[in-house]
Amino acid sequence: MDIRIRKATADDFKTIWPIFQAIVSAGETYPYATTTTQEQGEQIWMNSPMATYLAEFEGKTLGTYYIKPNQPSRGAHICNCGYMVATEARNLGLATTLCRHSQRVAVESGFLAMQFNLVVSTNTAAVHLWEKLGFAIIGTVPKAFDHARLGLVDAHVMYKQLIADS
Amino acid sequence: MDIRIRKATADDFKTIWPIFQAIVSAGETYPYATTTTQEQGEQIWMNSPMATYLAEFEGKTLGTYYIKPNQPSRGAHICNCGYMVATEARNLGLATTLCRHSQRVAVESGFLAMQFNLVVSTNTAAVHLWEKLGFAIIGTVPKAFDHARLGLVDAHVMYKQLIADS
């Protein structure tokens, strides 16, 4: 598959929204409310982050990620990203492709490391994928996520250094 | 000392600002830019949080804290707080008083736990105080804070369960 990853523009959110809504309304991986509107989703995914990217195949949006500093100024050298893949594009390695792309963008943007703040512990596919890509669980917050089916479950803080110590 | 703790109103920020500015401009404990303006400070400390409290003695503001959900909807049962104490009021136990007050407010507001995301590891007085008050270091983010004097130093994620399991 000849997947193209490019920066998303404001106009692209209409193609991202179905992916966002399907994932958020499932309530199993992201903390955003099940009732998040398209306008709120655009604020979360497009406007608040530093940049948003999308992956497309034959003109169809199959995945997306955002990148932003994880903290203000004195903590802004570590970035945070979130990834979403369309249901019909699962198990094709697209999350891997998106995460590797985001790491390159992070380095080019001057970030030294990447941190995920709320990796839901029951989302084992994600936990294993991030570990395979070099992220480590550096902490686990007890019952940090209210899972739609399972109730309160733990969430991991995961971290990867992107630039080697000099 | 008969310290009074009360909810801060918009008009109170002018008495909070000198405390905020002294702490932020030192660049040793909070990530906000040294150059943060009063208007930006008000946005950070008063407008973004769910609520802000101040401690006053004989009409003078000596300390302050904010409280807010640490994550959106499915993670909004854990709160986050930040505390600041005026230089002239250090070592009087005011941070302890503020933190205990914030825990009561958290419980009354329905939060189940409290999380600090960026406790600077070199701020040992704070780390020890939070530990004494029942918080545990549940993770350490390598070089997460750009300390004004020391450069990149580690920061801890700290956590305390407020409501016992039923």
Tab-separated table of C-alpha atoms in Angstrom:
chain	number	residue	atom	x	y	z
A	1	MET	CA	0.000	0.000	0.000
A	2	ASP	CA	1.283	3.391	-0.971
A	3	ILE	CA	0.292	5.331	2.124
A	4	ARG	CA	0.951	9.060	2.049
A	5	ILE	CA	1.369	10.976	5.303
A	6	ARG	CA	0.929	14.720	5.169
A	7	LYS	CA	0.127	17.664	7.409
A	8	ALA	CA	-3.619	18.091	7.894
A	9	THR	CA	-5.268	21.427	7.164
A	10	ALA	CA	-8.443	22.758	8.804
A	11	ASP	CA	-10.434	21.498	5.832
A	12	ASP	CA	-9.255	17.898	6.437
A	13	PHE	CA	-11.015	17.443	9.774
A	14	LYS	CA	-14.225	16.350	8.056
A	15	THR	CA	-12.333	13.229	6.876
A	16	ILE	CA	-10.712	12.713	10.306
A	17	TRP	CA	-13.939	13.142	12.275
A	18	PRO	CA	-15.472	9.695	11.452
A	19	ILE	CA	-12.275	8.021	12.730
A	20	PHE	CA	-12.181	10.267	15.814
A	21	GLN	CA	-15.847	9.721	16.576
A	22	ALA	CA	-15.727	5.930	16.225
A	23	ILE	CA	-12.757	5.684	18.612
A	24	VAL	CA	-13.977	8.229	21.172
A	25	SER	CA	-17.538	6.927	21.256
A	26	ALA	CA	-16.202	3.427	22.005
A	27	GLY	CA	-14.733	4.896	25.220
A	28	GLU	CA	-11.930	2.360	25.517
A	29	THR	CA	-8.743	4.249	24.656
A	30	TYR	CA	-9.123	8.050	24.755
A	31	PRO	CA	-10.464	10.106	27.680
A	32	TYR	CA	-12.599	12.486	25.581
A	33	ALA	CA	-16.320	12.316	26.303
A	34	THR	CA	-18.453	9.931	24.254
A	35	THR	CA	-20.620	12.951	23.485
A	36	THR	CA	-17.756	15.048	22.022
A	37	THR	CA	-19.121	17.092	19.113
A	38	GLN	CA	-17.376	17.566	15.773
A	39	GLU	CA	-16.562	21.145	16.748
A	40	GLN	CA	-15.041	20.043	20.068
A	41	GLY	CA	-13.172	17.253	18.298
A	42	GLU	CA	-11.670	19.744	15.883
A	43	GLN	CA	-10.566	21.898	18.827
A	44	ILE	CA	-8.950	18.881	20.533
A	45	TRP	CA	-7.330	17.257	17.515
A	46	MET	CA	-6.573	20.180	15.155
A	47	ASN	CA	-6.453	23.474	17.036
A	48	SER	CA	-4.902	22.693	20.426
A	49	PRO	CA	-1.935	20.656	19.122
A	50	MET	CA	1.157	22.107	17.459
A	51	ALA	CA	0.393	20.110	14.292
A	52	THR	CA	-1.841	17.323	13.027
A	53	TYR	CA	-0.965	14.790	10.323
A	54	LEU	CA	-3.066	12.344	8.357
A	55	ALA	CA	-2.360	9.162	6.440
A	56	GLU	CA	-4.233	8.685	3.194
A	57	PHE	CA	-4.486	5.938	0.604
A	58	GLU	CA	-6.058	6.683	-2.748
A	59	GLY	CA	-7.448	9.918	-1.339
A	60	LYS	CA	-9.102	8.272	1.682
A	61	THR	CA	-8.031	9.237	5.223
A	62	LEU	CA	-7.100	6.068	7.136
A	63	GLY	CA	-5.213	7.421	10.124
A	64	THR	CA	-4.103	10.554	11.936
A	65	TYR	CA	-1.916	11.840	14.720
A	66	TYR	CA	-1.275	15.085	16.569
A	67	ILE	CA	1.943	16.380	18.090
A	68	LYS	CA	2.356	19.038	20.777
A	69	PRO	CA	4.630	19.955	23.688
A	70	ASN	CA	3.652	17.893	26.740
A	71	GLN	CA	4.210	20.835	29.106
A	72	PRO	CA	4.716	24.595	28.791
A	73	SER	CA	8.055	26.319	28.395
A	74	ARG	CA	10.469	24.552	30.805
A	75	GLY	CA	8.886	21.211	29.965
A	76	ALA	CA	8.288	21.886	26.273
A	77	HIS	CA	11.295	19.852	25.097
A	78	ILE	CA	9.250	16.657	25.538
A	79	CYS	CA	6.412	16.171	23.074
A	80	ASN	CA	3.141	14.320	23.359
A	81	CYS	CA	1.345	12.576	20.484
A	82	GLY	CA	-1.966	10.807	19.970
A	83	TYR	CA	-2.715	8.370	17.133
A	84	MET	CA	-5.939	7.123	15.573
A	85	VAL	CA	-6.432	4.527	12.843
A	86	ALA	CA	-9.687	3.845	10.970
A	87	THR	CA	-11.363	0.509	11.728
A	88	GLU	CA	-10.971	-0.670	8.132
A	89	ALA	CA	-7.213	0.004	8.250
A	90	ARG	CA	-6.387	-1.903	11.449
A	91	ASN	CA	-3.605	-4.508	11.532
A	92	LEU	CA	-1.823	-3.090	8.488
A	93	GLY	CA	1.009	-1.536	10.484
A	94	LEU	CA	-0.372	1.952	10.077
A	95	ALA	CA	0.028	2.865	13.767
A	96	THR	CA	3.702	1.884	13.482
A	97	THR	CA	4.092	4.029	10.373
A	98	LEU	CA	2.376	6.983	12.051
A	99	CYS	CA	4.433	6.683	15.235
A	100	ARG	CA	7.737	6.466	13.331
A	101	HIS	CA	6.692	9.483	11.247
A	102	SER	CA	5.828	11.418	14.411
A	103	GLN	CA	9.228	10.627	15.910
A	104	ARG	CA	10.941	12.080	12.839
A	105	VAL	CA	8.725	15.184	12.993
A	106	ALA	CA	9.493	15.476	16.721
A	107	VAL	CA	13.252	15.395	16.158
A	108	GLU	CA	13.015	17.880	13.284
A	109	SER	CA	10.951	20.143	15.578
A	110	GLY	CA	13.656	20.045	18.253
A	111	PHE	CA	11.973	17.762	20.788
A	112	LEU	CA	14.320	15.561	22.845
A	113	ALA	CA	11.826	12.910	23.952
A	114	MET	CA	8.213	11.773	23.564
A	115	GLN	CA	5.763	11.037	26.380
A	116	PHE	CA	2.316	9.434	26.465
A	117	ASN	CA	0.389	10.367	29.610
A	118	LEU	CA	-2.565	8.003	29.556
A	119	VAL	CA	-1.990	4.692	27.767
A	120	VAL	CA	-4.935	2.604	28.903
A	121	SER	CA	-3.529	-0.585	30.439
A	122	THR	CA	-6.230	-2.784	28.906
A	123	ASN	CA	-5.265	-1.528	25.420
A	124	THR	CA	-2.536	-4.161	25.292
A	125	ALA	CA	-2.097	-3.911	21.514
A	126	ALA	CA	-1.056	-0.273	21.949
A	127	VAL	CA	1.139	-0.937	24.982
A	128	HIS	CA	3.014	-3.695	23.141
A	129	LEU	CA	3.347	-1.634	19.977
A	130	TRP	CA	4.812	1.342	21.834
A	131	GLU	CA	7.202	-0.975	23.687
A	132	LYS	CA	8.279	-2.516	20.359
A	133	LEU	CA	8.952	1.008	19.081
A	134	GLY	CA	11.219	1.787	22.041
A	135	PHE	CA	8.854	3.348	24.564
A	136	ALA	CA	9.071	2.275	28.204
A	137	ILE	CA	6.384	2.265	30.872
A	138	ILE	CA	7.833	4.718	33.393
A	139	GLY	CA	4.820	4.785	35.673
A	140	THR	CA	1.303	3.447	36.090
A	141	VAL	CA	-1.529	5.594	37.431
A	142	PRO	CA	-3.986	3.440	39.388
A	143	LYS	CA	-7.541	3.480	37.999
A	144	ALA	CA	-6.828	6.548	35.889
A	145	PHE	CA	-9.225	5.668	33.050
A	146	ASP	CA	-12.975	5.101	33.174
A	147	HIS	CA	-13.306	2.382	30.524
A	148	ALA	CA	-16.758	2.168	28.891
A	149	ARG	CA	-16.990	-1.615	29.412
A	150	LEU	CA	-14.555	-2.347	32.243
A	151	GLY	CA	-14.925	0.639	34.573
A	152	LEU	CA	-11.864	2.133	36.257
A	153	VAL	CA	-8.631	0.661	34.878
A	154	ASP	CA	-4.961	1.637	35.241
A	155	ALA	CA	-3.182	3.825	32.707
A	156	HIS	CA	0.523	3.941	31.892
A	157	VAL	CA	2.861	6.858	31.404
A	158	MET	CA	5.181	5.863	28.547
A	159	TYR	CA	8.371	7.584	27.438
A	160	LYS	CA	11.038	7.418	24.740
A	161	GLN	CA	14.216	9.430	24.513
A	162	LEU	CA	14.615	10.577	20.882
A	163	ILE	CA	18.007	12.283	21.010
A	164	ALA	CA	20.967	10.438	22.534
A	165	ASP	CA	22.904	12.078	25.352
A	166	SER	CA	25.875	14.004	24.011
B	1	MET	CA	-1.330	32.426	62.894
B	2	ASP	CA	-4.981	32.631	61.955
B	3	ILE	CA	-4.702	31.796	58.282
B	4	ARG	CA	-7.912	31.975	56.303
B	5	ILE	CA	-8.283	29.965	53.096
B	6	ARG	CA	-10.995	31.028	50.679
B	7	LYS	CA	-11.934	30.752	47.027
B	8	ALA	CA	-10.201	33.406	44.917
B	9	THR	CA	-12.228	35.688	42.661
B	10	ALA	CA	-10.983	37.322	39.450
B	11	ASP	CA	-10.209	40.462	41.415
B	12	ASP	CA	-7.797	38.571	43.711
B	13	PHE	CA	-5.234	37.761	41.052
B	14	LYS	CA	-3.494	41.083	41.575
B	15	THR	CA	-2.512	39.845	45.064
B	16	ILE	CA	-1.550	36.403	43.749
B	17	TRP	CA	0.543	37.711	40.859
B	18	PRO	CA	3.608	38.796	42.923
B	19	ILE	CA	3.814	35.278	44.394
B	20	PHE	CA	3.276	33.672	40.984
B	21	GLN	CA	5.844	35.906	39.325
B	22	ALA	CA	8.545	35.371	41.948
B	23	ILE	CA	8.214	31.595	41.706
B	24	VAL	CA	7.894	31.374	37.919
B	25	SER	CA	10.721	33.819	37.224
B	26	ALA	CA	13.058	31.726	39.422
B	27	GLY	CA	12.492	28.858	36.951
B	28	GLU	CA	13.141	26.100	39.464
B	29	THR	CA	9.749	24.526	40.175
B	30	TYR	CA	7.068	25.419	37.594
B	31	PRO	CA	7.342	24.969	33.812
B	32	TYR	CA	5.734	28.311	32.868
B	33	ALA	CA	8.024	30.681	30.971
B	34	THR	CA	10.093	33.163	32.979
B	35	THR	CA	8.558	35.826	30.740
B	36	THR	CA	4.930	34.914	31.576
B	37	THR	CA	2.866	38.120	31.711
B	38	GLN	CA	0.282	38.929	34.367
B	39	GLU	CA	-2.468	38.320	31.822
B	40	GLN	CA	-1.028	34.904	30.893
B	41	GLY	CA	-0.563	34.107	34.574
B	42	GLU	CA	-4.201	34.880	35.248
B	43	GLN	CA	-5.206	32.583	32.389
B	44	ILE	CA	-3.017	29.770	33.769
B	45	TRP	CA	-3.811	30.121	37.465
B	46	MET	CA	-7.383	31.512	37.554
B	47	ASN	CA	-9.201	30.821	34.286
B	48	SER	CA	-8.012	27.387	33.128
B	49	PRO	CA	-8.473	25.565	36.466
B	50	MET	CA	-11.804	24.500	37.927
B	51	ALA	CA	-11.163	26.701	40.989
B	52	THR	CA	-8.423	28.717	42.668
B	53	TYR	CA	-8.006	29.295	46.417
B	54	LEU	CA	-5.870	31.705	48.384
B	55	ALA	CA	-4.558	31.805	51.939
B	56	GLU	CA	-4.576	35.169	53.650
B	57	PHE	CA	-3.392	36.490	56.975
B	58	GLU	CA	-4.532	39.932	58.133
B	59	GLY	CA	-5.743	40.666	54.591
B	60	LYS	CA	-2.431	39.759	52.943
B	61	THR	CA	-2.281	36.908	50.398
B	62	LEU	CA	0.450	34.462	51.451
B	63	GLY	CA	-0.324	31.388	49.375
B	64	THR	CA	-2.548	29.960	46.669
B	65	TYR	CA	-3.501	26.776	44.893
B	66	TYR	CA	-5.566	25.703	41.917
B	67	ILE	CA	-7.539	22.521	41.394
B	68	LYS	CA	-8.698	21.000	38.112
B	69	PRO	CA	-9.372	17.619	36.507
B	70	ASN	CA	-6.078	16.102	35.342
B	71	GLN	CA	-7.623	14.722	32.144
B	72	PRO	CA	-10.899	15.183	30.207
B	73	SER	CA	-14.043	13.169	30.773
B	74	ARG	CA	-12.924	9.524	31.216
B	75	GLY	CA	-9.911	10.668	33.226
B	76	ALA	CA	-11.625	13.544	35.046
B	77	HIS	CA	-12.060	11.618	38.309
B	78	ILE	CA	-8.412	12.355	39.185
B	79	CYS	CA	-7.616	15.978	39.986
B	80	ASN	CA	-4.440	17.982	39.617
B	81	CYS	CA	-3.362	20.838	41.899
B	82	GLY	CA	-0.553	23.382	42.003
B	83	TYR	CA	0.535	25.297	45.106
B	84	MET	CA	2.473	28.520	45.616
B	85	VAL	CA	3.603	30.150	48.854
B	86	ALA	CA	5.005	33.692	49.223
B	87	THR	CA	8.715	33.908	50.061
B	88	GLU	CA	7.954	35.630	53.385
B	89	ALA	CA	5.616	32.810	54.408
B	90	ARG	CA	7.945	29.874	53.781
B	91	ASN	CA	8.575	27.247	56.473
B	92	LEU	CA	5.371	28.011	58.371
B	93	GLY	CA	3.595	24.886	57.215
B	94	LEU	CA	1.421	26.795	54.777
B	95	ALA	CA	2.019	24.354	51.895
B	96	THR	CA	0.822	21.561	54.175
B	97	THR	CA	-2.268	23.556	55.104
B	98	LEU	CA	-3.001	24.327	51.447
B	99	CYS	CA	-2.509	20.726	50.331
B	100	ARG	CA	-4.758	19.350	53.078
B	101	HIS	CA	-7.400	21.962	52.184
B	102	SER	CA	-7.177	20.991	48.512
B	103	GLN	CA	-7.678	17.318	49.381
B	104	ARG	CA	-10.890	18.165	51.242
B	105	VAL	CA	-12.085	20.295	48.304
B	106	ALA	CA	-11.184	17.444	45.938
B	107	VAL	CA	-13.226	14.914	47.890
B	108	GLU	CA	-16.174	17.314	48.174
B	109	SER	CA	-15.953	17.844	44.400
B	110	GLY	CA	-16.157	14.106	43.756
B	111	PHE	CA	-12.537	13.406	42.799
B	112	LEU	CA	-11.201	9.970	43.724
B	113	ALA	CA	-7.472	10.742	43.611
B	114	MET	CA	-4.945	13.543	43.124
B	115	GLN	CA	-2.031	13.529	40.693
B	116	PHE	CA	0.962	15.850	40.227
B	117	ASN	CA	2.485	15.517	36.758
B	118	LEU	CA	5.763	17.398	37.060
B	119	VAL	CA	7.278	17.507	40.562
B	120	VAL	CA	10.822	18.701	39.903
B	121	SER	CA	13.178	16.115	41.418
B	122	THR	CA	15.598	18.759	42.724
B	123	ASN	CA	12.746	20.398	44.661
B	124	THR	CA	13.345	17.942	47.491
B	125	ALA	CA	11.400	19.989	50.043
B	126	ALA	CA	8.270	19.560	47.926
B	127	VAL	CA	8.904	15.882	47.186
B	128	HIS	CA	9.341	15.121	50.899
B	129	LEU	CA	6.314	17.178	51.875
B	130	TRP	CA	4.044	15.416	49.384
B	131	GLU	CA	5.369	12.052	50.543
B	132	LYS	CA	4.673	13.025	54.154
B	133	LEU	CA	1.116	13.907	53.096
B	134	GLY	CA	0.582	10.482	51.553
B	135	PHE	CA	1.570	10.979	47.931
B	136	ALA	CA	3.757	8.354	46.249
B	137	ILE	CA	6.191	8.761	43.375
B	138	ILE	CA	4.614	6.507	40.751
B	139	GLY	CA	7.008	7.409	37.952
B	140	THR	CA	9.956	9.602	37.073
B	141	VAL	CA	10.258	11.314	33.691
B	142	PRO	CA	13.935	11.618	32.729
B	143	LYS	CA	15.134	15.198	32.175
B	144	ALA	CA	11.575	16.486	31.977
B	145	PHE	CA	12.284	19.924	33.470
B	146	ASP	CA	14.654	22.610	32.215
B	147	HIS	CA	15.837	24.058	35.548
B	148	ALA	CA	17.075	27.661	35.379
B	149	ARG	CA	20.298	26.865	37.276
B	150	LEU	CA	20.782	23.123	36.813
B	151	GLY	CA	19.615	22.472	33.244
B	152	LEU	CA	17.617	19.348	32.443
B	153	VAL	CA	16.575	17.474	35.590
B	154	ASP	CA	14.142	14.613	36.231
B	155	ALA	CA	10.552	15.201	37.302
B	156	HIS	CA	8.280	12.895	39.262
B	157	VAL	CA	4.670	11.910	38.726
B	158	MET	CA	3.117	11.750	42.212
B	159	TYR	CA	-0.254	10.302	43.171
B	160	LYS	CA	-2.534	9.897	46.161
B	161	GLN	CA	-5.777	7.955	46.372
B	162	LEU	CA	-8.314	10.100	48.260
B	163	ILE	CA	-11.271	7.725	48.496
B	164	ALA	CA	-10.737	4.207	49.797
B	165	ASP	CA	-11.833	1.259	47.681
B	166	SER	CA	-15.330	0.164	48.598
